[in-house]
Tab-separated table of C-alpha atoms in Angstrom:
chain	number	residue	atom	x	y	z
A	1	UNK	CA	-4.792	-19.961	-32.599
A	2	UNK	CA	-7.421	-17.543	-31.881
A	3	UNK	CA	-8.852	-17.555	-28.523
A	4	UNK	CA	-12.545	-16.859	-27.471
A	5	UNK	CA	-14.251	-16.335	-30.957
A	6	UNK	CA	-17.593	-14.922	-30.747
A	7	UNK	CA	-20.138	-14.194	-33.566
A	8	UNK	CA	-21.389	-10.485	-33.418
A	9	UNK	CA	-24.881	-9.111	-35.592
A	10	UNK	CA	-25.116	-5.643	-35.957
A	11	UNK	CA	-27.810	-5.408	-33.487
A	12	UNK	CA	-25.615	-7.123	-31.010
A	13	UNK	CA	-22.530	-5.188	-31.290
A	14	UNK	CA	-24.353	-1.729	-30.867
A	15	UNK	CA	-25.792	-3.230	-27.939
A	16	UNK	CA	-21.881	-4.108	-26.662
A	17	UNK	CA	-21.070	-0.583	-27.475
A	18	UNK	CA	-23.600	1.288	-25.260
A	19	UNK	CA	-23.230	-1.150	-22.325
A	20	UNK	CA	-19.969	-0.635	-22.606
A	21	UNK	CA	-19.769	2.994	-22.923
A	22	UNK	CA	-21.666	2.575	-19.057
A	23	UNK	CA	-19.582	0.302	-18.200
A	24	UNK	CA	-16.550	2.399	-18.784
A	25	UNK	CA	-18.124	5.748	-17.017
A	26	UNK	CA	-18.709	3.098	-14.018
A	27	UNK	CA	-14.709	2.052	-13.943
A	28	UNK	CA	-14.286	5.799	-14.006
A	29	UNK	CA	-16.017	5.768	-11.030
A	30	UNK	CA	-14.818	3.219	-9.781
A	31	UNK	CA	-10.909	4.469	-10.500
A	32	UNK	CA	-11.848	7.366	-8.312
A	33	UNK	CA	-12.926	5.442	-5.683
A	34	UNK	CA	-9.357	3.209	-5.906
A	35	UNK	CA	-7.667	6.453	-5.829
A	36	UNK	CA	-9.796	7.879	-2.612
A	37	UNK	CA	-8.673	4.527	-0.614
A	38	UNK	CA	-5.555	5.382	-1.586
A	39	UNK	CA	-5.180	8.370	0.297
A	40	UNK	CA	-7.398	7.623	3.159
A	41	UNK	CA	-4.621	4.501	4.023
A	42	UNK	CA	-2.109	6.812	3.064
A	43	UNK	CA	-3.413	9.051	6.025
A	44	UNK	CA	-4.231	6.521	8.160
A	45	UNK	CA	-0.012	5.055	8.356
A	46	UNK	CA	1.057	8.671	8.345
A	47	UNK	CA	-1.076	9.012	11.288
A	48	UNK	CA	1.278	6.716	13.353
A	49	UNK	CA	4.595	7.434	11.258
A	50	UNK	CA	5.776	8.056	15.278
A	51	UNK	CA	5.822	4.304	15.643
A	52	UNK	CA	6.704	2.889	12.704
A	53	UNK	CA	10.582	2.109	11.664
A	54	UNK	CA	10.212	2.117	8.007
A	55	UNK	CA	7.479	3.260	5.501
A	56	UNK	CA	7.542	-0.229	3.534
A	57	UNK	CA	4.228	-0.693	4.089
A	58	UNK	CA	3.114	3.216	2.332
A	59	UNK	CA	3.916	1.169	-1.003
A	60	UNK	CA	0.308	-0.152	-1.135
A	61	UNK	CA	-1.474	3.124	-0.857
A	62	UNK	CA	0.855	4.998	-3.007
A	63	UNK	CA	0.235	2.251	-5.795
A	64	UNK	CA	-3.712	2.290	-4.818
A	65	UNK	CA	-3.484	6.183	-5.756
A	66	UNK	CA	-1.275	5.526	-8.998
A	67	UNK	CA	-3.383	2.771	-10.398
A	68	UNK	CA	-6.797	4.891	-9.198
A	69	UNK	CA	-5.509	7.827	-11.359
A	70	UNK	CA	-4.428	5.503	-14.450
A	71	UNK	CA	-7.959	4.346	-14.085
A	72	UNK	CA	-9.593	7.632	-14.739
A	73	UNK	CA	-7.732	7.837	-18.067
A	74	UNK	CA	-7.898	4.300	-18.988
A	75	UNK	CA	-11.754	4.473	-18.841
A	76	UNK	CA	-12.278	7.531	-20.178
A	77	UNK	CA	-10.345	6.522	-23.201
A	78	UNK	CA	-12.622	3.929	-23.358
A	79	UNK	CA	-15.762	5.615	-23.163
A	80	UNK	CA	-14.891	7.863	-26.519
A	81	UNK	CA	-13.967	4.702	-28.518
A	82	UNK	CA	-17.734	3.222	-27.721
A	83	UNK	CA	-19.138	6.383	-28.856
A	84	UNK	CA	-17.269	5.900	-32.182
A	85	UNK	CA	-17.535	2.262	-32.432
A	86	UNK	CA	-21.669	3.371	-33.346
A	87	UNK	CA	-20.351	4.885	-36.819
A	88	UNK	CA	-18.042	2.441	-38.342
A	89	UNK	CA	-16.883	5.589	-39.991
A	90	UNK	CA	-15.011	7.071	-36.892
A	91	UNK	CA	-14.182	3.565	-35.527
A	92	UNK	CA	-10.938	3.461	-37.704
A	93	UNK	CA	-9.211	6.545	-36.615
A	94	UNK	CA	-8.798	4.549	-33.393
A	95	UNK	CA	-7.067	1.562	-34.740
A	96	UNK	CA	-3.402	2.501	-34.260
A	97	UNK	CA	-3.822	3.831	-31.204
A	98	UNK	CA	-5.901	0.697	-29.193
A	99	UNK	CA	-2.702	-1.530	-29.329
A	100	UNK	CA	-0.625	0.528	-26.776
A	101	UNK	CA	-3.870	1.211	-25.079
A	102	UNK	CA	-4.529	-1.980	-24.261
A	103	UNK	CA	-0.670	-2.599	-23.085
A	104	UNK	CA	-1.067	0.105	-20.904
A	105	UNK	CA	-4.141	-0.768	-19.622
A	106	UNK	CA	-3.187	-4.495	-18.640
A	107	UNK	CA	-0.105	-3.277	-17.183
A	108	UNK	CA	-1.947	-1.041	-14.901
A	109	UNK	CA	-4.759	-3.754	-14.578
A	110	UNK	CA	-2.374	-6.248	-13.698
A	111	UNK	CA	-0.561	-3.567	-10.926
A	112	UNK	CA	-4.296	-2.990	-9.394
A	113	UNK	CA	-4.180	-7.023	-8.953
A	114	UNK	CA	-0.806	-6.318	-7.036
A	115	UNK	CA	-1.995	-4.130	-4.704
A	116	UNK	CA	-4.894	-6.335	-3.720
A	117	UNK	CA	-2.206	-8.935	-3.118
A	118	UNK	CA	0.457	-6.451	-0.985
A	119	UNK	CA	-3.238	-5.848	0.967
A	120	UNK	CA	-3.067	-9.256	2.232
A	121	UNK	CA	0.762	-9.523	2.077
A	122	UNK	CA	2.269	-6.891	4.097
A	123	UNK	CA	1.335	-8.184	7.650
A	124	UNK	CA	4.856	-9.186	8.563
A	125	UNK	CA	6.425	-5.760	7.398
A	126	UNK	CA	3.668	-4.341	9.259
A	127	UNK	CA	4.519	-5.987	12.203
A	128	UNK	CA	8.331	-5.695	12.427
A	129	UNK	CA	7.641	-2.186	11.910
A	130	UNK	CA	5.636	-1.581	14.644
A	131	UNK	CA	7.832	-3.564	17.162
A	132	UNK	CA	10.945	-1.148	16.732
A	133	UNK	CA	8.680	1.622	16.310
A	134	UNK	CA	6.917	0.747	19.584
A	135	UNK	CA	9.801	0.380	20.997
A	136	UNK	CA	11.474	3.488	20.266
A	137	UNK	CA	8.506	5.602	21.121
A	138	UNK	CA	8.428	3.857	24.845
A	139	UNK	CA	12.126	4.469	25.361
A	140	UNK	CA	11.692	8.202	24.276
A	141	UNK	CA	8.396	8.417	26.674
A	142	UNK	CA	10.167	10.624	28.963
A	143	UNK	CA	12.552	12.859	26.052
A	144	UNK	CA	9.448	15.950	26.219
A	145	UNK	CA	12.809	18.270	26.543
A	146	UNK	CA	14.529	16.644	23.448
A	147	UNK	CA	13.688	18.590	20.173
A	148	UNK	CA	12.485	16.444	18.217
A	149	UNK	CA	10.862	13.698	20.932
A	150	UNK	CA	8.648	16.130	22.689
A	151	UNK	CA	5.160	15.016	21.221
A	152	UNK	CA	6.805	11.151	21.747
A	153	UNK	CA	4.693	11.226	25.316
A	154	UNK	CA	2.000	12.520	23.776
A	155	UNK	CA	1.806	10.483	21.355
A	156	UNK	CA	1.922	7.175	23.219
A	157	UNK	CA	-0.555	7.882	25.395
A	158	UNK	CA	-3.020	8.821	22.640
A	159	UNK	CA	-2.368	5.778	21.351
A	160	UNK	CA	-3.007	3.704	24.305
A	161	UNK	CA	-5.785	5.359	24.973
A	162	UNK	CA	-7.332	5.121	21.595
A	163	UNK	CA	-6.772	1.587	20.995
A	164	UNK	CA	-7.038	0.184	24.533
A	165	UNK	CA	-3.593	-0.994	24.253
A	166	UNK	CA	-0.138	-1.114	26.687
A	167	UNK	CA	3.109	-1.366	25.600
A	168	UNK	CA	4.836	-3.252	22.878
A	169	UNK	CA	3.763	-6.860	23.332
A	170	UNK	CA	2.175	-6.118	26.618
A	171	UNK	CA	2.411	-4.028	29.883
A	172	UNK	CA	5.600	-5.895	30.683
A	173	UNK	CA	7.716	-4.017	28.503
A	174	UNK	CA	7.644	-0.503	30.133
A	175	UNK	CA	9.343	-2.580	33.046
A	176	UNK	CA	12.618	-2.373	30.760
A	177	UNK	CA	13.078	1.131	30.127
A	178	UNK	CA	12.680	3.765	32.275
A	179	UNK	CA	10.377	5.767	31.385
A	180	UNK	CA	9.667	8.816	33.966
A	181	UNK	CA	12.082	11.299	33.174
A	182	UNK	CA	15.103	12.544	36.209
A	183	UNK	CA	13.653	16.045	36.302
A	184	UNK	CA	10.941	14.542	38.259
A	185	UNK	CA	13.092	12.208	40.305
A	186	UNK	CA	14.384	13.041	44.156
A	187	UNK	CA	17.957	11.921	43.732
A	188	UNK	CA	18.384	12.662	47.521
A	189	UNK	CA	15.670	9.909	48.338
A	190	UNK	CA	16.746	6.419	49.110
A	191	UNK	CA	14.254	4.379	47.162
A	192	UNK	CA	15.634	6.037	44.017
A	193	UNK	CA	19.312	5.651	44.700
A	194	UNK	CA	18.737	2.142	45.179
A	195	UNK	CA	17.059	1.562	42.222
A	196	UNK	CA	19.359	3.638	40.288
A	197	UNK	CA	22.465	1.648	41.566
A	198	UNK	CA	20.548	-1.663	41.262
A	199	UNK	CA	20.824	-1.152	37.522
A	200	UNK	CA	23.409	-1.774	35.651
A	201	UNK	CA	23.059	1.493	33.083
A	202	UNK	CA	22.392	3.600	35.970
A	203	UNK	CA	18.326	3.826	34.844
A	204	UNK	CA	15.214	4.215	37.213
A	205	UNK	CA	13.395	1.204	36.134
A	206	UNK	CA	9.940	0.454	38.188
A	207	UNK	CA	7.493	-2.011	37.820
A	208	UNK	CA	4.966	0.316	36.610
A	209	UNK	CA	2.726	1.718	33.638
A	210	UNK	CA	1.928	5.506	32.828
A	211	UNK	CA	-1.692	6.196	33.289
A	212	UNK	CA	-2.282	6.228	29.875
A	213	UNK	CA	-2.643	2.147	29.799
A	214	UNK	CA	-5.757	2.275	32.787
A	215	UNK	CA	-8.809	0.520	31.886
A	216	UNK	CA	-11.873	2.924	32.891
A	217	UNK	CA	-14.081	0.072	32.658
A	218	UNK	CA	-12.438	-1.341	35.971
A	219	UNK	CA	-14.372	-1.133	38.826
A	220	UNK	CA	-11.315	-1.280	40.965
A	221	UNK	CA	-9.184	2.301	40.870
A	222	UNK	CA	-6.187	2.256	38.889
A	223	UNK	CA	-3.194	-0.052	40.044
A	224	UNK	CA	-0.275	1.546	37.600
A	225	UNK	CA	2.702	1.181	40.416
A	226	UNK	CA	4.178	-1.707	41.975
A	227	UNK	CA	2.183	-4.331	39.973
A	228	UNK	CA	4.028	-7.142	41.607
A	229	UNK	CA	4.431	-6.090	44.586
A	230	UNK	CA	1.676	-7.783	46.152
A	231	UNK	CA	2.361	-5.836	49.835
A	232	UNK	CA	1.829	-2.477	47.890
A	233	UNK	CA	-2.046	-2.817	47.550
A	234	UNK	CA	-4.839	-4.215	49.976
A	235	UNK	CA	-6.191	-7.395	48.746
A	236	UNK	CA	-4.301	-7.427	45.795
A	237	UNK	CA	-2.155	-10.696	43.897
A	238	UNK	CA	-0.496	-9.942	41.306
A	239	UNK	CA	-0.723	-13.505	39.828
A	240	UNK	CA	-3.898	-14.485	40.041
A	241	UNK	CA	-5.658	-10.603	39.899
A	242	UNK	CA	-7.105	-9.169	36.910
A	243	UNK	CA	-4.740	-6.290	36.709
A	244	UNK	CA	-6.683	-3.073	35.544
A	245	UNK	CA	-4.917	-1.965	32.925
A	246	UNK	CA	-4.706	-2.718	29.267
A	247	UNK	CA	-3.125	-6.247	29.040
A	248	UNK	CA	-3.490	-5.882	25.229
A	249	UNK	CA	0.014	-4.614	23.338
A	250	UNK	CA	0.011	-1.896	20.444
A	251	UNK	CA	1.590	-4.150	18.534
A	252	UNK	CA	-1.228	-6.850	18.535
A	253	UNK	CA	-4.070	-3.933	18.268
A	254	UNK	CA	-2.125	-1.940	15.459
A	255	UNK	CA	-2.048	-4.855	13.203
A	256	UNK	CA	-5.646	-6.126	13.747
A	257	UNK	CA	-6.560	-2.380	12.902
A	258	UNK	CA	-4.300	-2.104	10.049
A	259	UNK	CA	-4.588	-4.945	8.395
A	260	UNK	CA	-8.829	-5.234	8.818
A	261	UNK	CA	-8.287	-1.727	7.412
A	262	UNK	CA	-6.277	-3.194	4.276
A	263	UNK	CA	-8.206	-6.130	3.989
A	264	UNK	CA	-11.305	-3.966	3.878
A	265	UNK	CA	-9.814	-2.103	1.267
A	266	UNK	CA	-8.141	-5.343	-0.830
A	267	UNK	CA	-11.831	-5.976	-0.893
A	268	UNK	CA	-13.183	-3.070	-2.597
A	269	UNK	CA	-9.985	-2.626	-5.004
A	270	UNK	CA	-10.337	-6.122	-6.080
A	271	UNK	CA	-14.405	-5.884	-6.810
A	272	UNK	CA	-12.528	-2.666	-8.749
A	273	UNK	CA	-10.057	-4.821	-10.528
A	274	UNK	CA	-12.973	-7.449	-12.084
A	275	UNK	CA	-15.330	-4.527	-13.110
A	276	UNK	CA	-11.585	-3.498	-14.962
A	277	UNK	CA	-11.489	-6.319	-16.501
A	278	UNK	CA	-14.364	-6.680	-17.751
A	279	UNK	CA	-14.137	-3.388	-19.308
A	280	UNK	CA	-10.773	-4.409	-21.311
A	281	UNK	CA	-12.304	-7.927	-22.043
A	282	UNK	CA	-15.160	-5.499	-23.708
A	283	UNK	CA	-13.344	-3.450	-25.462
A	284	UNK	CA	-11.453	-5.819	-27.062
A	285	UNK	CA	-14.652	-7.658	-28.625
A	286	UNK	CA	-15.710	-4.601	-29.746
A	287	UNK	CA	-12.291	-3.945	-31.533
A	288	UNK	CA	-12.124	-6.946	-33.153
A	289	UNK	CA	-16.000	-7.103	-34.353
A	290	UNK	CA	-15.435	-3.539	-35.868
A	291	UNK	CA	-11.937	-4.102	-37.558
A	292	UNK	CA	-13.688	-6.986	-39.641
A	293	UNK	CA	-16.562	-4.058	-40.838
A	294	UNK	CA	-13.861	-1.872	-42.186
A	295	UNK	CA	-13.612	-2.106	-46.196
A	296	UNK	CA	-17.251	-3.368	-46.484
A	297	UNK	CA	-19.995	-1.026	-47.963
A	298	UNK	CA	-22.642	-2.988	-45.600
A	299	UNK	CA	-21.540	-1.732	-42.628
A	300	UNK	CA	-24.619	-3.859	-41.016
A	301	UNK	CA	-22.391	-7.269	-41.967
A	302	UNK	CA	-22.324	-10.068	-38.906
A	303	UNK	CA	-18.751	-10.202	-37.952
A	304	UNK	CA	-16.563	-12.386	-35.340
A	305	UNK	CA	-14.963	-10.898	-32.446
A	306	UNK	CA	-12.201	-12.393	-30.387
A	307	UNK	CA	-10.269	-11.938	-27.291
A	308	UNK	CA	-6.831	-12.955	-28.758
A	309	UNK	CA	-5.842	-13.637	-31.859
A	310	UNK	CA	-2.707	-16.269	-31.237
A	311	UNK	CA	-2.373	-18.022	-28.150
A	312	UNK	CA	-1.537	-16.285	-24.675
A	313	UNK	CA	2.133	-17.044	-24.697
A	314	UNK	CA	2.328	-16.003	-28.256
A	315	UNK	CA	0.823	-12.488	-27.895
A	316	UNK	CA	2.590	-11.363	-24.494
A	317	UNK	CA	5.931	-12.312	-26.744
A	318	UNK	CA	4.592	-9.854	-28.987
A	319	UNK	CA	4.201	-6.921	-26.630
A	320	UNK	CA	7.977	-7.950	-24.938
A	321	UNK	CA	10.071	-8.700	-27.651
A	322	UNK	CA	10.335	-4.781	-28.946
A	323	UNK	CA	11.108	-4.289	-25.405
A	324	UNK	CA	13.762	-6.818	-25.295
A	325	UNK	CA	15.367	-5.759	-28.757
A	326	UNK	CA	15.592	-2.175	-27.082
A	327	UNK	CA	17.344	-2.719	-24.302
A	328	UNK	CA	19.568	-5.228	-26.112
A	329	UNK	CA	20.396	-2.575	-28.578
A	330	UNK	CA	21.020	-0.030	-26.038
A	331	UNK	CA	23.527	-1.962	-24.172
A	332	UNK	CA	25.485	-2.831	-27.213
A	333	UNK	CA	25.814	0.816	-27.709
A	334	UNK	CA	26.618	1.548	-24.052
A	335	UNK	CA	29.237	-1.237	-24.297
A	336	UNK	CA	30.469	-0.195	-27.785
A	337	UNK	CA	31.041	3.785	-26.847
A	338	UNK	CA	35.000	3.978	-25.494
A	339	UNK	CA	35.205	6.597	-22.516
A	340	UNK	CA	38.200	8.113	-24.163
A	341	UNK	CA	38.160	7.932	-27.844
A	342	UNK	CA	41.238	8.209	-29.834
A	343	UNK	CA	42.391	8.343	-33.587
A	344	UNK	CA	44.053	5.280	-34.218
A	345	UNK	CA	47.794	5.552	-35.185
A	346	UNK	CA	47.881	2.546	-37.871
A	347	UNK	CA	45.037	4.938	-39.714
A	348	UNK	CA	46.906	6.453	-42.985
A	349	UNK	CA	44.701	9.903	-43.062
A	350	UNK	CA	44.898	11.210	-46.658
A	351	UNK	CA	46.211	14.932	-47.397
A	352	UNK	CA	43.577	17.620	-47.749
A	353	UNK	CA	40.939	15.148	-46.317
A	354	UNK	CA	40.405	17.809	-43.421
């Protein structure tokens, strides 16, 4: 059953040709673009790979980049067969070649759609990276001797500082590790031997923040010791004051970032993946209209174009079937191959045969 038949004059399928010959240049343009979001979300994670457990989430940039390069080709491909689809003389030299175009397009077409979707998707892997990320990076705050941990102080307080943020979830969490390192502890002072012995792992734990997580904005100086300790500070309750500091975690501001960042982006990719569409959808008009000129003298004939010629299900078993039979045949002859092959001994070899 052919699906989406159209009825194309000459005049009208020249005119199909040279919009679609802008149309392609424009999703050439537009597969650059793809590619340059890519990398700019690519930088943007590896920018805070210092508080992220796993690199999960680097899967939707690194397929932005793939699909934006694919694009380039796909289009440009494109563009030369509208040229040629103006003399139906050239057209034909195309012919064998547009059917595993156009399964290599939709496959990358189809992965562009993907992407939009891991945009939106990948909140949760976002976040549960973060949190042991976060959480690493506070409990290595005060490693600046350890190789390797040096820049984690740094780090942090960049961050905090950048994104108005404290802590993990909040401010409460540097409470649980310590975080000021015992080169700038005085072990023979009896505020830290208490604390130190109060602890069961023998840490220096404090209900305090580094400086890094003070709000300028406050009119009141910076409170980042002894936060509930209400005796520690002159008209001060720890309750009912409007502590200023940050009371907003890195988590909760690293995810509103990232994912307005990759929902920004799902945006413009998916505005991408319609205008791709559209070009395929094109091209395959054009294809059709032009295959029914071939043979004719009058080369100026009105002819039918279609999207599909059998139904959907009909033509993706087309394009997966040769697939299938491959990888069906190669197993039988992975299967079928001994490891050790021998001559068999019931075989009666002939004399002189070797």
């Amino acid at each position: 059953m052919v699906v989406m038949k159209m009825k194309f004059p000459f005049e009208k399928r020249v005119k199909l040709a040279q919009g679609l010959w802008l149309l392609s240049w424009c999703a050439t343009v537009a597969g650059a673009f793809t590619f340059s979001l890519g990398c700019i979300l690519k930088t943007e994670l590896r920018r805070r790979a210092e508080v992220m457990d796993n690199s999960d989430v680097h899967v939707v940039p690194n397929t932005l980049m793939i699909v934006g390069l694919a694009s380039l080709g796909i289009n440009y491909f494109a563009s030369k067969v509208c040229q040629d689809a103006l003399d139906a003389g050239r057209f034909p030299r195309w012919k064998k070649m547009l059917k595993p175009y156009f399964a290599v397009s939709c496959f990358f077409t189809v992965l562009m759609l993907l992407a939009v979707i891991m945009s939106y998707a990948m909140k949760g892997s976002l976040e549960s990276s973060l949190k042991v990320g976060l959480r690493n990076g506070i409990r290595f705050y005060k490693d600046t001797d350890t190789p390797g941990r040096c820049f984690q102080k740094q780090n942090i307080d960049r961050l905090q500082m950048e994104f108005q943020c404290c802590g993990n979830t909040d401010f409460k969490d540097w409470f649980e590790f310590q975080w000021i390192s015992n080169r700038y502890l005085d072990f023979s002072s009896k505020e830290v031997k208490d604390r130190i012995k109060s602890n069961v792992d023998g840490r220096y734990l404090v209900d305090g923040v580094p400086f890094s997580c003070c709000n300028p904005s406050s009119p009141r100086p910076c409170i980042q010791s002894q936060l509930t300790n209400d005796s520690a500070h002159y008209n001060y309750e720890y309750q009912t004051e409007e502590l200023n500091i940050y009371l907003r975690g890195c988590r909760e501001a690293l995810v509103n970032y990232y994912m307005g960042l990759m929902n920004t982006i799902g945006a413009g990719v998916l505005s991408v993946f319609l205008l791709q569409a559209s070009v395929l959808v094109s091209l395959r008009f054009l294809q059709t209209a032009m295959e029914a000129v071939e043979g004719n003298e009058n080369t100026e004939i009105e002819t039918e174009g279609y999207l599909l010629e059998k139904s959907v299900k009909e033509t993706v078993m087309e394009y997966i079937n040769p697939v299938m039979k491959f990888l069906m045949l190669k197993n039988q002859v992975e299967e079928g191959t001994p490891g050790n092959p021998e001559i068999p001994t019931d075989v009666n070899v002939k004399p002189g045969l070797f």
